[in-house]
């Protein structure tokens, strides 16, 4: 893939920048340009919002058979995190053993390498989550 | 709107077809359906094909025209269009075909489904299938398809308690049913212990909780109900057809213990057919993962919330129970050639309702439901079939 595909998402992936609907106040991550609650009225009324990165584990799994890009990390912990501002986000949990994770566990966002495209391709960075 | 009937069905065997290409599989299934209907390809007014990822699996897109061409009808110049809704492509294609006939636009429409998965390796296949989820915000971060549904099951068990063993009973049932289906990918009995002790994939799922990678194709031929009544002794109506969508990313759904698209599609299909869930004689559900039928039974109103697993335990869904689940062997054991799967379910439903299902026949079956799930539930197609008395 070419660089811009990843570059255009950088503030969301590197810093957890969400979008907030100025009309109803709902917060969305991943970012959206249309608010599902307000529909057409929200167009042009979605503003950026920096999330704190703190949340709790909503659900998780231990991945034993993953995609090739993640083969050196197996088994790894994948989770849906409920962030304190409301949105939920899918990401890996790191700095914890698989048997230490539980639903409700407090976590914080950390900036990590996510994957790379072969030996000489693009290295992708973004968020993972660690116990707090 | 005109009422719609199925006048012909056919499918290939599901499995690893090293010797056959995607076009050969599709043509083989289509010809069987035509033969079954007693018509020829020149009689078709349109073709609709369900397929998830021919482009990624084989490098071949534009398969509508390709398959019409290699069916020998290029010089008829009829429309032939591919429908894609990930793993729900087959069910969605049936919905599109239904609408083409119901609207009066076309009379005889072939709805096909095909997937050729074994032209790439297993690792590549995982990447391709991950495209059924949100590529940028799920798959990118390491979410495989099994991992996503596993997180759904994990949350369900957090809310309702451990159903690990009941889930494992579903693949066991599917393998048992497939013993009597010559078209099935697997003909091998397994036990609950086999499932629980197979290698872990994404907890709570082990290898035998998960449907295989299969090649295969299936086809059904739709026509106005009046035409079917005039020309055939046994008439099976496609009585209700609905597709519903939901948030593609699981993280955006308010609840993970229901598939909202199940609820919406089934409600609509039942209303259209004038049928009720308690009328059904059999179900063909999308058991890509052992957990999915459990949540679906609850979404359809066959079990209370949190009680889907007890339906499995009580034996209601086995072949000698009140409501047999996937006599074909389901996705787990009949196989899961993604885009073909939903159409193959329709083939099974029609055979069952006509009384042509051989050793796996559900006695005197009259009404059947088939369900096709795209992604983790972002598209669900429900199609209802009814035999005329």
Coordinates of C-alpha atoms in Angstrom, one line a residue, chain B residues 85-216:
Chain B
X85 CA -21.8 -8.5 1.1
X86 CA -18.8 -10.4 2.4
X87 CA -19.8 -13.8 3.8
X88 CA -23.4 -12.8 3.4
X89 CA -23.1 -12.4 -0.4
X90 CA -25.1 -15.5 -1.2
X91 CA -28.1 -14.5 0.9
X92 CA -27.9 -10.9 -0.4
X93 CA -27.8 -12.2 -4.0
X94 CA -31.0 -14.1 -3.4
X95 CA -32.6 -10.9 -2.2
X96 CA -31.5 -9.1 -5.3
X97 CA -32.8 -11.9 -7.6
X98 CA -36.0 -12.0 -5.6
X99 CA -36.6 -8.3 -6.3
X100 CA -35.8 -8.6 -10.0
X101 CA -38.6 -11.2 -10.4
X102 CA -41.0 -9.7 -7.9
X103 CA -40.8 -6.3 -9.6
X104 CA -41.8 -7.8 -12.9
X105 CA -38.6 -6.6 -14.6
X106 CA -37.4 -10.2 -15.4
X107 CA -39.1 -13.5 -15.4
X108 CA -36.5 -16.3 -15.2
X109 CA -33.5 -15.3 -13.0
X110 CA -30.6 -17.5 -12.0
X111 CA -29.1 -16.6 -8.7
X112 CA -25.6 -18.2 -8.3
X113 CA -22.9 -18.1 -5.6
X114 CA -19.3 -19.1 -5.9
X115 CA -16.0 -18.8 -4.1
X116 CA -12.7 -20.3 -5.0
X117 CA -10.6 -19.9 -1.8
X118 CA -7.8 -22.4 -2.3
X119 CA -6.0 -20.5 -5.1
X120 CA -4.2 -18.7 -2.3
X121 CA -2.5 -19.9 0.9
X122 CA -4.1 -19.9 4.3
X123 CA -2.3 -16.8 5.5
X124 CA -3.5 -14.8 2.5
X125 CA -7.0 -16.2 3.0
X126 CA -7.1 -14.8 6.6
X127 CA -6.1 -11.3 5.3
X128 CA -8.8 -11.5 2.6
X129 CA -11.5 -12.6 5.0
X130 CA -10.5 -9.8 7.4
X131 CA -11.8 -7.4 4.7
X132 CA -15.3 -8.4 5.9
X133 CA -14.6 -6.4 9.0
X134 CA -13.5 -2.8 9.2
X135 CA -10.1 -3.0 7.6
X136 CA -8.8 0.3 9.0
X137 CA -10.1 0.1 12.5
X138 CA -10.4 -3.6 13.3
X139 CA -8.2 -5.8 11.0
X140 CA -5.4 -3.2 10.9
X141 CA -4.8 -3.7 14.7
X142 CA -4.6 -7.5 14.5
X143 CA -8.3 -8.4 14.6
X144 CA -8.8 -11.6 12.6
X145 CA -12.3 -12.7 11.8
X146 CA -12.4 -15.5 14.4
X147 CA -11.0 -13.0 17.0
X148 CA -13.8 -10.6 16.5
X149 CA -16.6 -13.2 16.9
X150 CA -14.6 -14.6 19.8
X151 CA -14.9 -11.2 21.5
X152 CA -18.6 -11.3 21.0
X153 CA -18.8 -14.8 22.6
X154 CA -16.6 -13.7 25.5
X155 CA -18.9 -10.8 26.3
X156 CA -21.9 -13.0 26.0
X157 CA -20.4 -15.5 28.5
X158 CA -19.5 -12.6 30.8
X159 CA -23.2 -11.6 30.9
X160 CA -24.8 -15.0 30.8
X161 CA -22.3 -17.6 32.0
X162 CA -20.1 -20.2 30.4
X163 CA -21.6 -22.0 27.4
X164 CA -18.3 -23.4 26.1
X165 CA -19.6 -27.0 26.0
X166 CA -23.0 -26.2 24.5
X167 CA -21.3 -24.2 21.7
X168 CA -19.1 -27.3 21.0
X169 CA -22.2 -29.4 20.5
X170 CA -23.0 -27.4 17.4
X171 CA -20.0 -28.5 15.3
X172 CA -20.6 -32.0 16.6
X173 CA -24.2 -31.9 15.3
X174 CA -23.1 -30.3 12.0
X175 CA -20.5 -33.1 11.4
X176 CA -23.2 -35.7 12.2
X177 CA -25.6 -34.1 9.7
X178 CA -23.0 -33.9 7.0
X179 CA -22.5 -37.6 7.1
X180 CA -25.7 -37.8 5.0
X181 CA -24.8 -35.0 2.6
X182 CA -22.7 -36.2 -0.4
X183 CA -21.9 -32.6 -1.3
X184 CA -20.4 -31.9 2.2
X185 CA -16.8 -30.9 2.6
X186 CA -16.3 -33.2 5.6
X187 CA -17.6 -36.8 6.2
X188 CA -16.2 -37.4 9.6
X189 CA -17.8 -37.6 13.0
X190 CA -16.4 -35.5 15.8
X191 CA -17.1 -35.3 19.6
X192 CA -17.4 -32.5 22.1
X193 CA -14.0 -33.5 23.4
X194 CA -12.5 -33.2 19.9
X195 CA -13.8 -29.7 19.7
X196 CA -12.6 -28.6 23.1
X197 CA -9.2 -30.2 22.7
X198 CA -8.5 -29.0 19.1
X199 CA -5.9 -26.2 18.9
X200 CA -7.0 -22.8 20.2
X201 CA -7.7 -20.2 17.5
X202 CA -9.1 -17.2 19.4
X203 CA -10.4 -17.9 22.9
X204 CA -13.1 -19.3 23.4
X205 CA -12.9 -20.7 19.9
X206 CA -10.8 -23.8 19.0
X207 CA -10.2 -25.0 15.5
X208 CA -13.3 -27.2 15.3
X209 CA -15.5 -24.3 16.4
X210 CA -14.7 -22.6 13.1
X211 CA -16.0 -23.3 9.5
X212 CA -13.4 -24.4 7.0
X213 CA -12.0 -22.7 3.9
X214 CA -13.9 -24.3 1.0
X215 CA -14.3 -24.0 -2.7
X216 CA -17.8 -24.5 -4.2

